[in-house]
């Protein structure tokens, strides 16, 4: 599969998180729609209200829409904006982690539970204690321990926090200061809470120095994803305002990670957001662009393309504006 393929042309779906459960690929995207809200730096135009789940038995095959599996009306603590989500499996249950603003307009991470990978998902009454910001990625290590990666700046509100607390006056650091980092926390055995205070996920440059905030082509912005390849941990993310998907590698789930390169050059549309998974011996990048909506940032369409590594385990860069199937 050399060319990218749109997965669900009949509706707008973004931020696809793909996992293999029960021998099939399941995809958990955000559900974009035309809310009519004007575009701004807070991302108010991303006013999503529900999630669908999709599955496929072959990457080139039929994509099954399992319908609406969670709605904002069913979440007791909901304010607005259901952003990126992800799903993990443990002991016969499936846990959907999602980003949502509470009733005071602060982003928190929520959990909803199902007996199947295709939902419906029943939300907990409250967000995860101590959670903040957006874009949860649930990663299961080989020993069965689960970790939640998260964070996003600007509309994702990460710049308002230091040491896991909202700090009055806190904002994006100056360009020469260390970059804001994604966070990672081990999940509790019941998968419903953090088992520890979130750690900083530091990304180092080739000299072992933390990336600075001004290094906008390489520093973290949003869209955390973790996967493992040949025993190494690959943390991938979006650089936001420079529109790149990048990655950094490390020896354990907490890092530090060393910057390695670009996975995907800019797509059509402001945001770029992805997941990476292995299926039947090949690796795939799931992502989105705004080509089908004519470039509307808030109306994105999910896609898949094969991802390959070189002999040193480096990911070969994919062109974001590559011709589609
Ligand atoms: O879909 C809403 C937001 O846009 C996501 O949470 C970000 O990662 C960006 O893709």
Tab-separated table of C-alpha atoms and ligand atoms in Angstrom:
chain	number	residue	atom	x	y	z
A	1	UNK	CA	0.000	0.000	0.000
A	2	UNK	CA	2.004	2.998	-1.258
A	3	UNK	CA	-0.740	5.557	-1.549
A	4	UNK	CA	-2.830	6.976	1.264
A	5	UNK	CA	-6.447	5.927	1.413
A	6	UNK	CA	-9.419	7.815	2.877
A	7	UNK	CA	-11.152	5.525	5.333
A	8	UNK	CA	-14.646	6.963	5.681
A	9	UNK	CA	-15.445	9.463	2.935
A	10	UNK	CA	-19.092	9.902	3.938
A	11	UNK	CA	-18.413	11.848	7.164
A	12	UNK	CA	-15.712	13.975	8.784
A	13	UNK	CA	-13.564	12.089	11.297
A	14	UNK	CA	-10.209	13.259	12.717
A	15	UNK	CA	-7.426	12.293	15.180
A	16	UNK	CA	-7.742	8.537	14.457
A	17	UNK	CA	-6.394	6.267	17.221
A	18	UNK	CA	-6.015	2.749	15.823
A	19	UNK	CA	-5.494	-0.469	17.797
A	20	UNK	CA	-5.720	-4.161	17.049
A	21	UNK	CA	-8.290	-5.846	19.295
A	22	UNK	CA	-9.666	-9.374	18.733
A	23	UNK	CA	-7.695	-9.663	15.481
A	24	UNK	CA	-9.245	-6.569	13.834
A	25	UNK	CA	-8.217	-2.941	13.524
A	26	UNK	CA	-10.436	-0.621	15.570
A	27	UNK	CA	-10.297	3.124	14.951
A	28	UNK	CA	-11.366	5.746	17.490
A	29	UNK	CA	-11.574	9.181	15.824
A	30	UNK	CA	-12.949	12.590	16.809
A	31	UNK	CA	-16.207	13.375	14.989
A	32	UNK	CA	-15.923	16.717	13.187
A	33	UNK	CA	-19.009	18.601	12.062
A	34	UNK	CA	-20.018	22.015	10.790
A	35	UNK	CA	-20.864	23.804	14.039
A	36	UNK	CA	-20.733	27.273	12.491
A	37	UNK	CA	-18.322	28.493	15.200
A	38	UNK	CA	-15.635	30.824	13.826
A	39	UNK	CA	-12.009	29.594	13.734
A	40	UNK	CA	-9.706	30.949	16.474
A	41	UNK	CA	-6.480	30.026	18.345
A	42	UNK	CA	-8.500	28.437	21.181
A	43	UNK	CA	-9.913	25.871	18.771
A	44	UNK	CA	-13.531	26.833	19.516
A	45	UNK	CA	-14.407	25.673	15.991
A	46	UNK	CA	-13.676	22.073	17.074
A	47	UNK	CA	-17.029	21.735	18.842
A	48	UNK	CA	-17.459	17.982	18.610
A	49	UNK	CA	-20.345	16.252	20.426
A	50	UNK	CA	-19.947	12.485	20.023
A	51	UNK	CA	-17.692	9.590	19.034
A	52	UNK	CA	-18.116	6.763	16.534
A	53	UNK	CA	-16.027	3.573	16.373
A	54	UNK	CA	-14.833	1.973	13.122
A	55	UNK	CA	-13.313	-1.425	12.415
A	56	UNK	CA	-11.709	-3.225	9.513
A	57	UNK	CA	-10.428	-6.714	8.881
A	58	UNK	CA	-8.137	-5.637	6.034
A	59	UNK	CA	-6.456	-2.277	5.643
A	60	UNK	CA	-7.634	-2.218	2.040
A	61	UNK	CA	-11.046	-3.645	2.914
A	62	UNK	CA	-14.441	-2.483	4.136
A	63	UNK	CA	-14.572	0.036	6.986
A	64	UNK	CA	-17.462	-0.755	9.341
A	65	UNK	CA	-19.079	2.138	11.233
A	66	UNK	CA	-20.255	0.848	14.619
A	67	UNK	CA	-22.260	4.044	15.111
A	68	UNK	CA	-22.385	6.532	17.939
A	69	UNK	CA	-20.747	5.038	21.046
A	70	UNK	CA	-20.583	8.038	23.408
A	71	UNK	CA	-22.378	11.399	23.364
A	72	UNK	CA	-21.647	14.577	25.254
A	73	UNK	CA	-25.198	14.549	26.701
A	74	UNK	CA	-24.367	11.325	28.575
A	75	UNK	CA	-21.277	12.694	30.342
A	76	UNK	CA	-22.329	14.177	33.713
A	77	UNK	CA	-19.408	16.615	33.987
A	78	UNK	CA	-19.472	17.789	30.357
A	79	UNK	CA	-19.102	21.358	29.304
A	80	UNK	CA	-18.188	21.373	25.602
A	81	UNK	CA	-15.804	20.042	22.933
A	82	UNK	CA	-15.107	16.304	22.768
A	83	UNK	CA	-11.594	16.256	21.322
A	84	UNK	CA	-9.172	13.405	20.709
A	85	UNK	CA	-9.728	10.010	22.381
A	86	UNK	CA	-8.057	6.619	22.685
A	87	UNK	CA	-9.014	3.132	23.902
A	88	UNK	CA	-7.182	0.480	25.951
A	89	UNK	CA	-8.071	-3.111	26.783
A	90	UNK	CA	-7.605	-4.790	30.146
A	91	UNK	CA	-9.118	-7.968	31.571
A	92	UNK	CA	-12.074	-8.153	29.174
A	93	UNK	CA	-13.048	-4.484	29.382
A	94	UNK	CA	-12.342	-1.552	27.086
A	95	UNK	CA	-11.569	1.912	28.426
A	96	UNK	CA	-12.081	4.989	26.301
A	97	UNK	CA	-10.032	8.014	27.387
A	98	UNK	CA	-11.268	11.333	26.029
A	99	UNK	CA	-10.546	15.081	26.147
A	100	UNK	CA	-13.461	17.316	27.157
A	101	UNK	CA	-13.960	20.774	28.686
A	102	UNK	CA	-15.743	20.678	32.028
A	103	UNK	CA	-18.496	23.101	33.010
A	104	UNK	CA	-15.875	25.769	33.840
A	105	UNK	CA	-14.312	25.483	30.358
A	106	UNK	CA	-11.198	23.650	31.614
A	107	UNK	CA	-10.035	20.618	29.620
A	108	UNK	CA	-9.962	17.361	31.614
A	109	UNK	CA	-9.526	13.724	30.613
A	110	UNK	CA	-12.471	11.395	31.083
A	111	UNK	CA	-12.916	7.619	30.982
A	112	UNK	CA	-15.836	5.583	29.636
A	113	UNK	CA	-16.077	1.797	29.871
A	114	UNK	CA	-17.416	-0.926	27.575
A	115	UNK	CA	-17.475	-4.715	27.405
A	116	UNK	CA	-16.552	-4.612	23.716
A	117	UNK	CA	-14.084	-2.647	21.584
A	118	UNK	CA	-17.023	-1.237	19.592
A	119	UNK	CA	-18.948	0.210	22.540
A	120	UNK	CA	-21.245	1.676	23.643
A	121	UNK	CA	-18.997	3.288	26.269
A	122	UNK	CA	-20.443	4.308	29.648
A	123	UNK	CA	-18.775	7.396	31.120
A	124	UNK	CA	-17.618	7.746	34.711
A	125	UNK	CA	-19.313	10.462	36.749
A	126	UNK	CA	-16.152	12.567	37.059
A	127	UNK	CA	-12.971	13.200	35.082
A	128	UNK	CA	-9.716	11.439	36.042
A	129	UNK	CA	-8.479	13.088	39.249
A	130	UNK	CA	-5.501	15.360	38.550
A	131	UNK	CA	-6.035	15.245	34.775
A	132	UNK	CA	-5.785	18.289	32.545
A	133	UNK	CA	-5.218	19.353	28.927
A	134	UNK	CA	-6.003	17.106	25.936
A	135	UNK	CA	-5.101	14.260	23.587
A	136	UNK	CA	-4.850	11.091	25.707
A	137	UNK	CA	-2.912	8.174	24.224
A	138	UNK	CA	-3.248	4.856	26.083
A	139	UNK	CA	-0.209	2.624	25.710
A	140	UNK	CA	0.102	-0.954	27.003
A	141	UNK	CA	3.662	-2.093	27.574
A	142	UNK	CA	4.707	-5.718	26.991
A	143	UNK	CA	4.361	-6.479	30.728
A	144	UNK	CA	0.694	-5.362	30.728
A	145	UNK	CA	1.296	-1.997	32.445
A	146	UNK	CA	-0.768	0.819	30.941
A	147	UNK	CA	0.340	4.422	30.610
A	148	UNK	CA	-1.573	7.518	29.574
A	149	UNK	CA	0.271	10.162	27.551
A	150	UNK	CA	-1.386	13.548	27.119
A	151	UNK	CA	-1.074	17.304	26.631
A	152	UNK	CA	-1.495	20.017	24.040
A	153	UNK	CA	-0.665	23.716	23.961
A	154	UNK	CA	-2.734	26.758	22.869
A	155	UNK	CA	-6.362	25.520	22.728
A	156	UNK	CA	-5.255	22.423	24.649
A	157	UNK	CA	-4.406	24.632	27.688
A	158	UNK	CA	-1.124	22.887	28.638
A	159	UNK	CA	0.675	26.266	28.881
A	160	UNK	CA	-1.388	27.202	31.942
A	161	UNK	CA	0.190	24.381	34.047
A	162	UNK	CA	3.491	23.888	35.839
A	163	UNK	CA	4.235	20.750	37.903
A	164	UNK	CA	0.703	19.468	37.197
A	165	UNK	CA	-0.965	22.550	38.704
A	166	UNK	CA	-2.706	25.439	37.035
A	167	UNK	CA	-0.589	28.483	37.806
A	168	UNK	CA	-1.982	32.012	37.517
A	169	UNK	CA	-0.188	33.872	34.735
A	170	UNK	CA	1.578	30.756	33.373
A	171	UNK	CA	1.899	30.728	29.602
A	172	UNK	CA	4.031	29.296	26.783
A	173	UNK	CA	7.749	29.658	27.783
A	174	UNK	CA	10.080	32.081	25.956
A	175	UNK	CA	11.735	30.734	22.831
A	176	UNK	CA	15.128	30.005	24.499
A	177	UNK	CA	13.581	28.198	27.519
A	178	UNK	CA	12.943	24.454	27.684
A	179	UNK	CA	9.872	23.471	25.700
A	180	UNK	CA	6.645	22.487	27.398
A	181	UNK	CA	6.509	18.722	27.420
A	182	UNK	CA	3.845	16.094	27.025
A	183	UNK	CA	2.940	14.247	30.227
A	184	UNK	CA	2.832	10.541	31.034
A	185	UNK	CA	1.257	8.737	33.980
A	186	UNK	CA	0.900	5.036	34.758
A	187	UNK	CA	-2.745	4.027	35.037
A	188	UNK	CA	-4.245	2.405	38.122
A	189	UNK	CA	-5.112	-1.300	38.040
A	190	UNK	CA	-8.794	-0.465	37.519
A	191	UNK	CA	-7.768	1.816	34.593
A	192	UNK	CA	-9.939	4.635	35.931
A	193	UNK	CA	-7.338	6.907	37.570
A	194	UNK	CA	-3.687	7.912	37.415
A	195	UNK	CA	-1.581	5.638	39.627
A	196	UNK	CA	0.995	8.423	40.030
A	197	UNK	CA	1.464	12.114	39.425
A	198	UNK	CA	2.094	12.747	35.701
A	199	UNK	CA	5.776	12.941	34.678
A	200	UNK	CA	7.342	15.335	32.174
A	201	UNK	CA	8.173	13.644	28.880
A	202	UNK	CA	11.421	15.365	27.945
A	203	UNK	CA	12.652	15.366	24.337
A	204	UNK	CA	16.390	15.877	23.875
A	205	UNK	CA	18.287	17.080	20.836
A	206	UNK	CA	21.289	15.302	19.288
A	207	UNK	CA	23.538	16.826	21.987
A	208	UNK	CA	21.434	15.574	24.869
A	209	UNK	CA	19.901	19.016	25.568
A	210	UNK	CA	16.140	19.457	26.034
A	211	UNK	CA	14.451	21.001	22.995
A	212	UNK	CA	13.600	24.654	23.481
A	213	UNK	CA	10.219	26.291	22.982
A	214	UNK	CA	11.617	28.250	20.027
A	215	UNK	CA	12.572	25.049	18.207
A	216	UNK	CA	9.153	25.005	16.611
A	217	UNK	CA	10.017	22.428	13.939
A	218	UNK	CA	10.845	19.848	16.625
A	219	UNK	CA	9.238	20.708	19.962
A	220	UNK	CA	6.066	19.046	21.255
A	221	UNK	CA	2.708	20.749	20.624
A	222	UNK	CA	-0.037	18.059	20.843
A	223	UNK	CA	-1.182	14.626	19.544
A	224	UNK	CA	0.916	12.202	21.657
A	225	UNK	CA	1.282	8.637	20.439
A	226	UNK	CA	3.472	5.827	21.794
A	227	UNK	CA	4.422	2.605	20.050
A	228	UNK	CA	7.216	0.119	20.423
A	229	UNK	CA	9.414	-1.167	17.589
A	230	UNK	CA	12.222	-3.681	18.055
A	231	UNK	CA	12.306	-3.073	21.818
A	232	UNK	CA	12.523	0.745	21.556
A	233	UNK	CA	9.865	3.241	22.625
A	234	UNK	CA	8.776	5.628	19.867
A	235	UNK	CA	7.033	8.781	21.064
A	236	UNK	CA	5.412	10.660	18.184
A	237	UNK	CA	3.579	13.988	18.223
A	238	UNK	CA	2.508	17.064	16.292
A	239	UNK	CA	4.512	20.295	16.231
A	240	UNK	CA	1.229	22.220	15.869
A	241	UNK	CA	1.923	25.577	14.278
A	242	UNK	CA	4.683	24.109	12.055
A	243	UNK	CA	2.353	21.243	11.087
A	244	UNK	CA	4.787	18.317	11.295
A	245	UNK	CA	4.383	14.860	12.770
A	246	UNK	CA	7.708	14.044	14.453
A	247	UNK	CA	9.108	11.321	16.674
A	248	UNK	CA	11.684	10.712	19.349
A	249	UNK	CA	12.936	7.394	20.736
A	250	UNK	CA	13.811	6.173	24.227
A	251	UNK	CA	14.547	3.121	26.322
A	252	UNK	CA	11.563	3.206	28.649
A	253	UNK	CA	7.996	4.600	28.686
A	254	UNK	CA	8.978	7.756	30.621
A	255	UNK	CA	11.987	8.764	28.557
A	256	UNK	CA	13.970	10.883	28.138
A	257	UNK	CA	13.475	10.602	24.404
A	258	UNK	CA	15.855	11.729	21.690
A	259	UNK	CA	14.480	13.538	18.673
A	260	UNK	CA	14.810	11.469	15.484
A	261	UNK	CA	12.921	13.090	12.631
A	262	UNK	CA	9.750	13.817	10.694
A	263	UNK	CA	7.149	11.122	10.096
A	264	UNK	CA	4.733	13.203	8.027
A	265	UNK	CA	5.246	16.550	6.285
A	266	UNK	CA	2.344	19.052	6.495
A	267	UNK	CA	-1.058	17.939	5.268
A	268	UNK	CA	-3.812	20.184	3.912
A	269	UNK	CA	-5.454	21.698	7.015
A	270	UNK	CA	-4.008	23.265	10.177
A	271	UNK	CA	-3.931	20.230	12.472
A	272	UNK	CA	-2.024	17.018	11.966
A	273	UNK	CA	-2.728	14.076	14.278
A	274	UNK	CA	-2.132	10.380	13.985
A	275	UNK	CA	-1.618	6.904	15.400
A	276	UNK	CA	0.779	4.123	14.441
A	277	UNK	CA	-0.008	0.427	14.652
A	278	UNK	CA	1.204	-2.907	13.320
A	279	UNK	CA	-1.215	-5.240	11.567
A	280	UNK	CA	-0.416	-8.528	9.852
A	281	UNK	CA	3.312	-7.796	9.792
A	282	UNK	CA	3.100	-4.267	8.338
A	283	UNK	CA	3.064	-0.874	10.037
A	284	UNK	CA	0.489	1.811	9.307
A	285	UNK	CA	0.105	5.522	9.935
A	286	UNK	CA	-3.474	6.612	10.552
A	287	UNK	CA	-3.955	10.377	10.203
A	288	UNK	CA	-6.239	13.025	8.768
A	289	UNK	CA	-6.297	15.924	6.335
A	290	UNK	CA	-8.781	18.522	5.144
A	291	UNK	CA	-8.632	17.834	1.409
A	292	UNK	CA	-12.217	16.503	1.070
A	293	UNK	CA	-13.690	19.571	2.843
A	294	UNK	CA	-11.759	21.928	0.561
A	295	UNK	CA	-9.223	22.830	3.263
A	296	UNK	CA	-11.582	23.569	6.167
A	297	UNK	CA	-9.453	23.111	9.298
A	298	UNK	CA	-12.363	21.874	11.398
A	299	UNK	CA	-13.683	19.335	8.860
A	300	UNK	CA	-11.079	16.602	8.585
A	301	UNK	CA	-11.124	13.151	6.979
A	302	UNK	CA	-9.281	10.127	8.293
A	303	UNK	CA	-6.747	8.233	6.204
A	304	UNK	CA	-4.243	5.416	6.353
A	305	UNK	CA	-0.901	4.817	4.649
A	306	UNK	CA	1.846	2.243	5.170
A	307	UNK	CA	4.769	3.324	7.367
A	308	UNK	CA	8.250	1.850	6.914
A	309	UNK	CA	11.540	1.856	8.827
A	310	UNK	CA	15.086	1.740	7.565
A	311	UNK	CA	17.641	-0.818	8.794
A	312	UNK	CA	18.483	1.419	11.774
A	313	UNK	CA	14.867	1.634	12.892
A	314	UNK	CA	14.420	5.183	11.573
A	315	UNK	CA	10.966	5.952	10.189
A	316	UNK	CA	10.950	6.939	6.523
A	317	UNK	CA	9.306	10.359	6.078
A	318	UNK	CA	5.903	10.339	4.358
A	319	UNK	CA	4.709	13.272	2.245
A	320	UNK	CA	1.546	14.775	3.732
A	321	UNK	CA	0.327	16.033	0.375
A	322	UNK	CA	0.955	12.714	-1.383
A	323	UNK	CA	-1.521	11.591	-4.006
A	324	UNK	CA	-4.452	9.671	-2.598
A	325	UNK	CA	-5.938	6.444	-3.743
B	1	LIG	O1	-9.619	17.439	17.180
B	1	LIG	C1	-9.412	18.497	18.071
B	1	LIG	C2	-7.961	18.743	18.276
B	1	LIG	O2	-7.346	19.066	17.040
B	1	LIG	C3	-7.165	17.566	18.779
B	1	LIG	O3	-7.400	17.257	20.115
B	1	LIG	C4	-5.821	18.054	18.437
B	1	LIG	O4	-4.800	17.119	18.558
B	1	LIG	C5	-6.025	18.536	17.033
B	1	LIG	O5	-5.984	17.473	16.105
